[in-house]
Coordinates of C-alpha atoms and ligand atoms in Angstrom, one line a residue:
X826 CA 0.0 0.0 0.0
X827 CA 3.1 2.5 0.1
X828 CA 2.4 3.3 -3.4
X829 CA -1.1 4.1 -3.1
X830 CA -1.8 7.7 -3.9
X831 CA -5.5 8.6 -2.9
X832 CA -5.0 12.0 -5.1
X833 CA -3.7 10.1 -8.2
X834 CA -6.8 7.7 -7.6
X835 CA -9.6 10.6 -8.3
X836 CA -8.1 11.7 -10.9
X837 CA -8.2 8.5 -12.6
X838 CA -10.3 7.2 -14.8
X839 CA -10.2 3.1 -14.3
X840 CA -8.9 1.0 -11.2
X841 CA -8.3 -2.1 -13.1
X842 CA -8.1 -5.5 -10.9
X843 CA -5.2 -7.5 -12.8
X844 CA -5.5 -10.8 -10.8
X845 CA -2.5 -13.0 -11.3
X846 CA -0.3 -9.7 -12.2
X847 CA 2.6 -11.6 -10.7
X848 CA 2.9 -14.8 -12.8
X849 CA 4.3 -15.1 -16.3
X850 CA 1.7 -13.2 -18.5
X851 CA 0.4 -11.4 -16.1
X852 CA 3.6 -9.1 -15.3
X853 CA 3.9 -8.5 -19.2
X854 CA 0.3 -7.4 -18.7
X855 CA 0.9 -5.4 -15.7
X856 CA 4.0 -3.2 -17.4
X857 CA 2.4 -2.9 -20.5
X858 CA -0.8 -0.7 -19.1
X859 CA 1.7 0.9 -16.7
X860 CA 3.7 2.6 -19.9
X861 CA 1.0 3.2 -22.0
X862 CA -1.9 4.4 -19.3
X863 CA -0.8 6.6 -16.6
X864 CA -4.6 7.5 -16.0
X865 CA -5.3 3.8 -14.8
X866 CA -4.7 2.6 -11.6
X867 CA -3.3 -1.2 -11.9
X868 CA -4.4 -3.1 -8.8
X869 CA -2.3 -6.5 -8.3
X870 CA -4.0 -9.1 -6.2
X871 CA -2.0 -12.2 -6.1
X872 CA -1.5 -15.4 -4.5
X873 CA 2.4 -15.6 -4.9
X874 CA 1.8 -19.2 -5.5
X875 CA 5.1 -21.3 -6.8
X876 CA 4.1 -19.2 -9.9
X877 CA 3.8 -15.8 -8.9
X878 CA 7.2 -14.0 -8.4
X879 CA 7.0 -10.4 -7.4
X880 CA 10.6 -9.5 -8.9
X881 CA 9.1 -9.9 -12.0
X882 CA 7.9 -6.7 -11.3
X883 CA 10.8 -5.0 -9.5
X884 CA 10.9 -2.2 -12.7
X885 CA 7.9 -1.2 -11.8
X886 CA 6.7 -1.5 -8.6
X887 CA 6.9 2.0 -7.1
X888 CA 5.1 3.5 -9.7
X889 CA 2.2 5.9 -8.0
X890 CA -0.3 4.1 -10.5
X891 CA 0.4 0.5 -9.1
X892 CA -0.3 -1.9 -6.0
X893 CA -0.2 -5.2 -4.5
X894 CA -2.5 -7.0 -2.6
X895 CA -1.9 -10.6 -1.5
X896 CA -5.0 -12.2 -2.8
X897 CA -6.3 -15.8 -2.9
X898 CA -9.3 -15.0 -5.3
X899 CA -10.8 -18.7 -4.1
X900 CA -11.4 -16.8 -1.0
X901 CA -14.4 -14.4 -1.1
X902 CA -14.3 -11.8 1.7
X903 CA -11.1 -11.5 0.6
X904 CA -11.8 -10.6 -2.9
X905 CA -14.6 -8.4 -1.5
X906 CA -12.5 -6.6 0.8
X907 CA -10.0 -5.7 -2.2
X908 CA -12.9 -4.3 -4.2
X909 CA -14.1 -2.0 -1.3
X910 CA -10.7 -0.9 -0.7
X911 CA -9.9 0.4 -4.4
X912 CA -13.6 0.9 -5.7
X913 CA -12.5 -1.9 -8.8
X914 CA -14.2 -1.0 -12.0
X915 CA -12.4 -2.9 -14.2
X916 CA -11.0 -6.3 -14.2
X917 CA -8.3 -8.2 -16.1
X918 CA -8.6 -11.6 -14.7
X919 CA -5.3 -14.0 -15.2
X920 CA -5.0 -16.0 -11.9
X921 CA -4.8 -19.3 -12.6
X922 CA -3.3 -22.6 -11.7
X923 CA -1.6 -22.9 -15.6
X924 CA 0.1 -26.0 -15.9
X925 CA -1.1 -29.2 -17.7
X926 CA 1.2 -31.5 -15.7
X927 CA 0.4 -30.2 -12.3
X928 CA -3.3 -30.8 -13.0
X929 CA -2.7 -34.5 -14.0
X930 CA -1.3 -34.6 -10.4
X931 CA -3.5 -32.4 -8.5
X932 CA -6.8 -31.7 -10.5
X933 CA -8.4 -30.1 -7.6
X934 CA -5.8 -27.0 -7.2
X935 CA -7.1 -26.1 -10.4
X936 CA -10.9 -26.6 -10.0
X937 CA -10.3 -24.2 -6.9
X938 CA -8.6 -21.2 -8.0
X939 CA -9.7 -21.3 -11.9
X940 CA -13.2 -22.4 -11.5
X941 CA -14.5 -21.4 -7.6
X942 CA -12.1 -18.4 -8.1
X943 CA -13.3 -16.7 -11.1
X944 CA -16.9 -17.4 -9.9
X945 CA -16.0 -15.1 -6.5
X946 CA -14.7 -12.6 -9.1
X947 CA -18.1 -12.8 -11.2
X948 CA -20.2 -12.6 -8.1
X949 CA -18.8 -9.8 -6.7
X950 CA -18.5 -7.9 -9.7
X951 CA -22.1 -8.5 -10.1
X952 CA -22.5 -7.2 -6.6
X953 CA -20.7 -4.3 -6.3
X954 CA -21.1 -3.2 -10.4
X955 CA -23.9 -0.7 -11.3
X956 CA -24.7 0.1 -14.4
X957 CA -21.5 2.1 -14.9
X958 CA -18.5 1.5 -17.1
X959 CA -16.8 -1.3 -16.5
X960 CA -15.1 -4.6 -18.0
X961 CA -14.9 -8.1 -16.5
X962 CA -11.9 -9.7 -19.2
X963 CA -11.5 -13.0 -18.8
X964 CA -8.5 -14.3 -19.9
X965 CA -8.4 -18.0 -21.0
X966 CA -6.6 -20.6 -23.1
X967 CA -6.7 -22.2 -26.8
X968 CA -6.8 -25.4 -24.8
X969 CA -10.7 -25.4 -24.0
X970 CA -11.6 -26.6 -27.7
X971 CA -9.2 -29.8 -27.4
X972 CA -7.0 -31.0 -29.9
X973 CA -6.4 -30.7 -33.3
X974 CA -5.6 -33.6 -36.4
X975 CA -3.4 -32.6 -38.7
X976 CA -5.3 -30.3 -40.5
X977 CA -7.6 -27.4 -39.2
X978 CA -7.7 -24.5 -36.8
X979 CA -10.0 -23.2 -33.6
X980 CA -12.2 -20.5 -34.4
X981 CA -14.2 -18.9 -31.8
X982 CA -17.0 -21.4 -32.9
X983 CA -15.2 -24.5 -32.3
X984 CA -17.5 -26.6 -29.6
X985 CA -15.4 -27.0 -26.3
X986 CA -13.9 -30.0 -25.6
X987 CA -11.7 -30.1 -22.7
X988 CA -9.4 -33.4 -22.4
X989 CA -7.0 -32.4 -19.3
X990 CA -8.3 -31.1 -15.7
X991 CA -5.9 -27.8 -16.7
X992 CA -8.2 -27.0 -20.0
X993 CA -11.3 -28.6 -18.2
X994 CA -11.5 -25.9 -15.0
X995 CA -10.9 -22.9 -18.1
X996 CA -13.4 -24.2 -20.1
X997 CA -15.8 -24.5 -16.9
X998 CA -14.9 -20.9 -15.8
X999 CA -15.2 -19.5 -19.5
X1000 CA -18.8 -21.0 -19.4
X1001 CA -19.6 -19.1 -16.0
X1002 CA -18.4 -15.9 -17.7
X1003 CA -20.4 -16.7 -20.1
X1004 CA -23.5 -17.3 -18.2
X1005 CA -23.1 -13.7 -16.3
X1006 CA -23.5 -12.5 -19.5
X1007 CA -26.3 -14.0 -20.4
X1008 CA -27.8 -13.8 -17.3
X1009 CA -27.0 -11.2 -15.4
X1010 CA -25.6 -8.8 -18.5
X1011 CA -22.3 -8.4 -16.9
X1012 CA -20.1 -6.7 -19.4
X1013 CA -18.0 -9.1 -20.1
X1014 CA -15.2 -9.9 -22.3
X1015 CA -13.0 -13.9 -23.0
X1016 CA -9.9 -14.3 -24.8
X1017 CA -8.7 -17.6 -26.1
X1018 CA -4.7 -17.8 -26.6
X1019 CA -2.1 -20.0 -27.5
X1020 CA 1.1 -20.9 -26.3
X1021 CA 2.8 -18.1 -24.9
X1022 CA 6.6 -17.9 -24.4
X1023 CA 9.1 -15.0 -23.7
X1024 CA 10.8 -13.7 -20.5
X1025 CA 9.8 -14.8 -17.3
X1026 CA 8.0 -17.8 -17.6
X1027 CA 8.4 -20.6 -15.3
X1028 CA 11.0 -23.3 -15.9
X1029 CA 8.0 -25.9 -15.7
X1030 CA 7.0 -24.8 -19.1
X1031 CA 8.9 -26.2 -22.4
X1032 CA 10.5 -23.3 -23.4
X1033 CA 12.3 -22.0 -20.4
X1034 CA 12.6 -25.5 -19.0
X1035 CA 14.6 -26.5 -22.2
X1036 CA 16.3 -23.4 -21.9
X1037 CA 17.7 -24.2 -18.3
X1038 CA 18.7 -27.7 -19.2
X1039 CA 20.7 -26.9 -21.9
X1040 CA 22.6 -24.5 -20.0
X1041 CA 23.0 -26.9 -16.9
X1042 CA 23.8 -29.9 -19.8
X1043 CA 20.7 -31.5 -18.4
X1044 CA 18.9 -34.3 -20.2
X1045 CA 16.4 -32.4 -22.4
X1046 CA 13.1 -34.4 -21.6
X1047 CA 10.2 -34.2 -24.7
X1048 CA 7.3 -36.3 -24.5
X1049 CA 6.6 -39.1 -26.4
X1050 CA 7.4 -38.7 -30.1
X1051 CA 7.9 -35.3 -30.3
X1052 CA 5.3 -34.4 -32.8
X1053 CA 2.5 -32.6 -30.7
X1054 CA 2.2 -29.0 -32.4
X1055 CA 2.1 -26.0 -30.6
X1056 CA 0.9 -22.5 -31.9
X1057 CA 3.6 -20.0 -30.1
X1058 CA 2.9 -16.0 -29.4
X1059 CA 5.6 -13.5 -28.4
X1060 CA 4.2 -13.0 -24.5
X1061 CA 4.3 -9.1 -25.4
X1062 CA 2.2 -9.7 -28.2
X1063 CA 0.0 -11.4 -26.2
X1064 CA -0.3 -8.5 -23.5
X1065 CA -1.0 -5.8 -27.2
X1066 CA -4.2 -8.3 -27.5
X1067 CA -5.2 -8.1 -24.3
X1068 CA -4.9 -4.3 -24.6
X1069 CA -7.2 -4.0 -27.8
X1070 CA -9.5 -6.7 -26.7
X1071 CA -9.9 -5.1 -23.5
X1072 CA -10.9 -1.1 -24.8
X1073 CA -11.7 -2.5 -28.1
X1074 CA -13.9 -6.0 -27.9
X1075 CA -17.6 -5.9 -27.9
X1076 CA -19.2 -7.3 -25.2
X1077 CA -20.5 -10.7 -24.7
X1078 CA -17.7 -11.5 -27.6
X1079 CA -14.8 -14.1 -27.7
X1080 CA -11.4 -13.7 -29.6
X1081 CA -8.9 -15.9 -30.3
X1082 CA -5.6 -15.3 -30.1
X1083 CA -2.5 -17.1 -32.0
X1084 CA 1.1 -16.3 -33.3
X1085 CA 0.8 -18.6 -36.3
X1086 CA 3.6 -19.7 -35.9
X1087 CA 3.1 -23.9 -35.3
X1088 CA 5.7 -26.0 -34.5
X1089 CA 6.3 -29.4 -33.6
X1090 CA 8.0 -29.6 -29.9
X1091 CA 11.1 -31.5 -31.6
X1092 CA 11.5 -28.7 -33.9
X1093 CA 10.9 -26.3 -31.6
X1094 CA 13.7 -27.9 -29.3
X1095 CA 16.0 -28.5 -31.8
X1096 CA 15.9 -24.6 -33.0
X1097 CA 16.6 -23.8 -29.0
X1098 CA 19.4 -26.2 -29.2
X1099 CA 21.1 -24.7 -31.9
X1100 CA 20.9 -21.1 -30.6
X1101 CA 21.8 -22.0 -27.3
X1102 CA 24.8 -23.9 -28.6
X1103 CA 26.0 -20.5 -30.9
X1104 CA 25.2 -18.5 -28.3
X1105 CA 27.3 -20.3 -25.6
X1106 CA 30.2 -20.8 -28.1
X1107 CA 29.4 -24.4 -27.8
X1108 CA 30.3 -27.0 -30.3
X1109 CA 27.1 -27.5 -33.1
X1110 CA 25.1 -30.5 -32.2
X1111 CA 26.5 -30.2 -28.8
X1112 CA 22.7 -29.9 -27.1
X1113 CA 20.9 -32.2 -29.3
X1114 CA 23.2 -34.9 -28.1
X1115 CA 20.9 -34.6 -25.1
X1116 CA 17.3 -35.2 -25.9
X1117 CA 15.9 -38.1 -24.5
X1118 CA 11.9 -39.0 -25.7
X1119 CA 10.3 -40.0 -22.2
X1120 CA 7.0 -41.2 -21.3
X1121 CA 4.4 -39.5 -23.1
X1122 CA 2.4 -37.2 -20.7
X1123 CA -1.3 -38.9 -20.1
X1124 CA -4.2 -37.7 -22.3
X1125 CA -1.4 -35.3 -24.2
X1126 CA -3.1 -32.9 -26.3
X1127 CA -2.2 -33.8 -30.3
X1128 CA -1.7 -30.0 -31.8
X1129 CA -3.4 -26.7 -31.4
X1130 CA -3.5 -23.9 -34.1
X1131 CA -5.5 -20.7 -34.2
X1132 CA -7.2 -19.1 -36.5
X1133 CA -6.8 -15.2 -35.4
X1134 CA -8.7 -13.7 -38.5
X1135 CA -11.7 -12.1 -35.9
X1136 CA -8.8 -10.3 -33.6
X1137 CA -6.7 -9.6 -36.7
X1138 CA -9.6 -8.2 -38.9
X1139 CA -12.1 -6.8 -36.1
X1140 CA -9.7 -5.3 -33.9
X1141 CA -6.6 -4.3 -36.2
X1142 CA -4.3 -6.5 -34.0
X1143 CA -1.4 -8.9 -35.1
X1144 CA 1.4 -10.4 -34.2
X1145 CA 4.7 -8.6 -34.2
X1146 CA 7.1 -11.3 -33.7
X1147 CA 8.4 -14.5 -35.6
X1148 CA 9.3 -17.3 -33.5
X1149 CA 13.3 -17.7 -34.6
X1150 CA 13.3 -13.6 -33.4
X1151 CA 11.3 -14.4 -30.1
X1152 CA 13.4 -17.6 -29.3
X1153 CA 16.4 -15.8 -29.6
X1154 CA 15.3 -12.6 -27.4
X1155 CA 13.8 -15.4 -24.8
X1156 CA 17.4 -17.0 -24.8
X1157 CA 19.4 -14.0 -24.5
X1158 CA 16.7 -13.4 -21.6
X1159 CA 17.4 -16.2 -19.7
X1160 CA 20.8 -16.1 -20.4
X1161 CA 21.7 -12.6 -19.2
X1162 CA 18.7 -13.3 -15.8
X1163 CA 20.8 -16.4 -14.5
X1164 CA 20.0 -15.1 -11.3
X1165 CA 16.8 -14.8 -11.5
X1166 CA 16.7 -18.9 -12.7
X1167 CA 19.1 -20.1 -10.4
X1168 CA 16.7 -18.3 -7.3
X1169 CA 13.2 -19.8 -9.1
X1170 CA 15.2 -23.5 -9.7
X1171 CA 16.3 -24.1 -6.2
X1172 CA 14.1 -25.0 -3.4
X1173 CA 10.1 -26.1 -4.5
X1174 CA 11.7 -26.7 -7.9
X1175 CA 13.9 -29.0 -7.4
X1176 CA 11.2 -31.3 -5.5
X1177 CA 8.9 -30.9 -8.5
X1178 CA 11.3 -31.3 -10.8
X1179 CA 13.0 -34.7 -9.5
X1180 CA 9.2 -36.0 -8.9
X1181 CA 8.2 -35.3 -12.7
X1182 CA 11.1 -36.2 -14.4
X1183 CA 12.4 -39.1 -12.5
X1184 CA 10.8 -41.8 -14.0
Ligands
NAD2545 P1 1.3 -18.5 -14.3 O1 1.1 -19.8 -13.7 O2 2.7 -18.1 -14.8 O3 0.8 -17.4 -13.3 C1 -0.4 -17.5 -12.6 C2 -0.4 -16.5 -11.5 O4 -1.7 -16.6 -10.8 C3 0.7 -16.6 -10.5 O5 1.2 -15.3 -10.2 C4 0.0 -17.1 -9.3 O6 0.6 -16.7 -8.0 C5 -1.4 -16.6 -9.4 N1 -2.4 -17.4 -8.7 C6 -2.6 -18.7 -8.8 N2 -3.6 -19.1 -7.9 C7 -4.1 -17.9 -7.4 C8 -5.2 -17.6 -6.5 N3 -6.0 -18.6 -6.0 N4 -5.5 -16.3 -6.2 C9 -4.7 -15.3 -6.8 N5 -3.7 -15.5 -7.6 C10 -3.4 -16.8 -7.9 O7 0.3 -18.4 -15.5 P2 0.4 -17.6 -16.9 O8 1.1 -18.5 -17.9 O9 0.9 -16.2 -16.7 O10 -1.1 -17.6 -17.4 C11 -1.9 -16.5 -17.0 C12 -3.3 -16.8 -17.6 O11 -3.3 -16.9 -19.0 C13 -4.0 -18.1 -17.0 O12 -5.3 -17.8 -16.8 C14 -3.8 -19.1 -18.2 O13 -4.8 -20.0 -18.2 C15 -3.9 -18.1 -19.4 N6 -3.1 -18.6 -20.6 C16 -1.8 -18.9 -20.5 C17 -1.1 -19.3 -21.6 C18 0.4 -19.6 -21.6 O14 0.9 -20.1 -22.6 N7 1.1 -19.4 -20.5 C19 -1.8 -19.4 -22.8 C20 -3.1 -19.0 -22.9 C21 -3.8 -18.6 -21.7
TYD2546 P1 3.8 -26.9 -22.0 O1 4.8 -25.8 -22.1 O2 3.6 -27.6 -20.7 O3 2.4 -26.2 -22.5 P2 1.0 -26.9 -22.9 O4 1.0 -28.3 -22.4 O5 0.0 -26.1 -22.1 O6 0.8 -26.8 -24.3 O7 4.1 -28.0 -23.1 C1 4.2 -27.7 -24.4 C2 4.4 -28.9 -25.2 O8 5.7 -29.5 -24.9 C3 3.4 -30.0 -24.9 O9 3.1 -30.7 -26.1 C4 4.1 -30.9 -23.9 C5 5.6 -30.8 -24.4 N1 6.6 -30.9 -23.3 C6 7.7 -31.8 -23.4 O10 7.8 -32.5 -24.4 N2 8.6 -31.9 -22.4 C7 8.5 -31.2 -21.3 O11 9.3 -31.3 -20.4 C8 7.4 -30.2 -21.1 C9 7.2 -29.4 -19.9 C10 6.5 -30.2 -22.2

């Protein structure tokens, strides 16, 4: 609450609720309305679960138009309390449990915070909201409409079809944004993305775990045959879509969100590979030498690919970044942030790690 600035907070024109600020996406997010809006007060309420880092945020966290609340949005006088305490009128929601594996483990983290969470947040929106100005964006994931063959993309019109307790709890709390809509004409907005990569995402994830293994000359673990497609978005192209969607999208409405850029994981980790080798000064090949194909992860999602056309004609949005561009920004990332890895890969990490990939 140091940064609070009552003054500042008359004068503006939104207090936005950016739940999950502190994770991955969310701090892209977070910085991104923080440079372009200084009329906007950006409310942080996070867990600061093994996902949420707060020195993700270290740039910009005494900035008068930015706080941080603790918040565990699966509790409700809690997310209540927040709202009194800043008068929300806005809301970009990203807090989530996020990763596929961890749900295959633990289903019911993620039917807590993703599905009884986001209903708190509906229900007190719906509360405290008049008939004022005000946006309830839902952010969610490409993963709700299942997976793909060969051929083919999602529109917003594909039928959901969840096939992991991770895509299950978005597509139920997609559904209950939904039905606010529909029945209680909250103005709401959902965005469906792909696979996001880019600074600061958790070494649990492909990218950045492939990333950290090379560098430690770690076995480089990809599931089964290595042929599940991904559709992979710059992060800060990500956070511009979430910036249009949010002053731009129509209400009630649902946009996709994609890089088109799809690539097979063993392509994907071959091209990190190679750049980490050059970048290191490392013999070619010298990385590659150290896949290993392991188990296949259960139920594992074939491909997903996006078709963007309604954000990209609708909205005037694309994507800015190719993935050879993006892969080599993320490396040179992680690479020049080891401190930053080594602190998030000791402790809880290490457990989760050995437990996974131990086989
Ligand atoms: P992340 O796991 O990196 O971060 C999640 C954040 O939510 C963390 O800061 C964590 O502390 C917080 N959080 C978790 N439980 C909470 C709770 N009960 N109360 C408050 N905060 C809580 O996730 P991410 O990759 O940044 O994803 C953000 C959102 O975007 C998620 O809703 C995810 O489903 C969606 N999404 C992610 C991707 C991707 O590729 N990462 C793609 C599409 C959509
Ligand atoms: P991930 O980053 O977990 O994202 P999601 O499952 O949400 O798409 O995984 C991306 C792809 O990489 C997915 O097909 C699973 C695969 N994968 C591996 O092959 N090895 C790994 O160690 C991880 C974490 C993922």
């Amino acid at each position: 609450m140091e940064n609070f600035d009552y003054n500042y907070m008359e004068a503006s024109k939104k207090t936005i609720l950016i739940t999950g600020g502190a994770g991955f996406i969310g701090n892209h997010v977070i910085r991104f309305f923080l440079q372009k809006y200084d009329t906007y007060h950006i409310v942080n309420g996070d867990k600061l679960t093994y996902a949420g880092n707060l020195e993700n945020l270290k740039d910009v966290e005494s900035s008068p138009n930015y706080s941080f609340e603790k918040l565990d949005i699966v509790d409700l006088e809690a997310v209540k309390a927040i709202w009194e305490k800043y008068n929300i009128t806005d809301v970009i929601h990203l807090a989530a449990e996020s990763h596929v594996d961890r749900s295959i483990e633990n289903p019911a983290a993620f039917i807590e915070t993703n599905v009884i969470g986001t209903a708190n947040l509906l229900a007190v929106a719906n509360e405290k909201w008049g008939s004022g100005d005000h946006r309830f964006y839902h952010v969610s994931t490409d993963e709700v409409y299942g997976s793909l063959g060969e051929t083919g993309f999602f529109t917003e019109e594909t039928p959901y079809d969840p096939r992991s307790p991770y895509s299950a709890s978005k597509a139920s709390s997609d559904h209950l944004v939904r039905a606010y809509f529909h029945t209680f004409e909250l103005p709401i907005v959902i965005s469906n993305c792909s696979n996001n990569y880019g600074p600061y995402q958790f070494p649990e994830k492909l990218i950045p775990l492939m990333i950290n293994n090379i560098i430690n000359r770690k076995p480089l673990p990809v599931y089964g045959d290595g042929t599940n497609v991904r559709d992979w978005l710059w992060v800060e192209d990500h956070a511009s879509a979430i910036d249009v969607i949010f002053h731009k999208g129509k209400l009630g409405e649902t946009y996709n969100i994609g890089g088109e850029n799809e690539l097979q994981n063993i392509e994907l980790v071959h091209m990190l590979c190679d750049i980490v080798d050059e970048k290191l000064g490392r013999p070619s090949g010298d990385a590659k030498s150290s896949i290993k194909f392991v188990t296949d992860r259960k139920g594992h999602d074939h491909r997903y690919a996006i078709d963007a056309s309604k954000i990209i004609k609708q909205l005037n949005w694309k994507p800015t970044i190719q993935p050879r561009e993006g892969l080599e920004k993320t490396v040179d990332w992680y690479l020049e942030h080891s401190d930053w890895l080594n602190n998030i890969t000791s402790g809880d990490y290490k457990q989760y790690y050995e437990k996974f990939y131990t086989h």
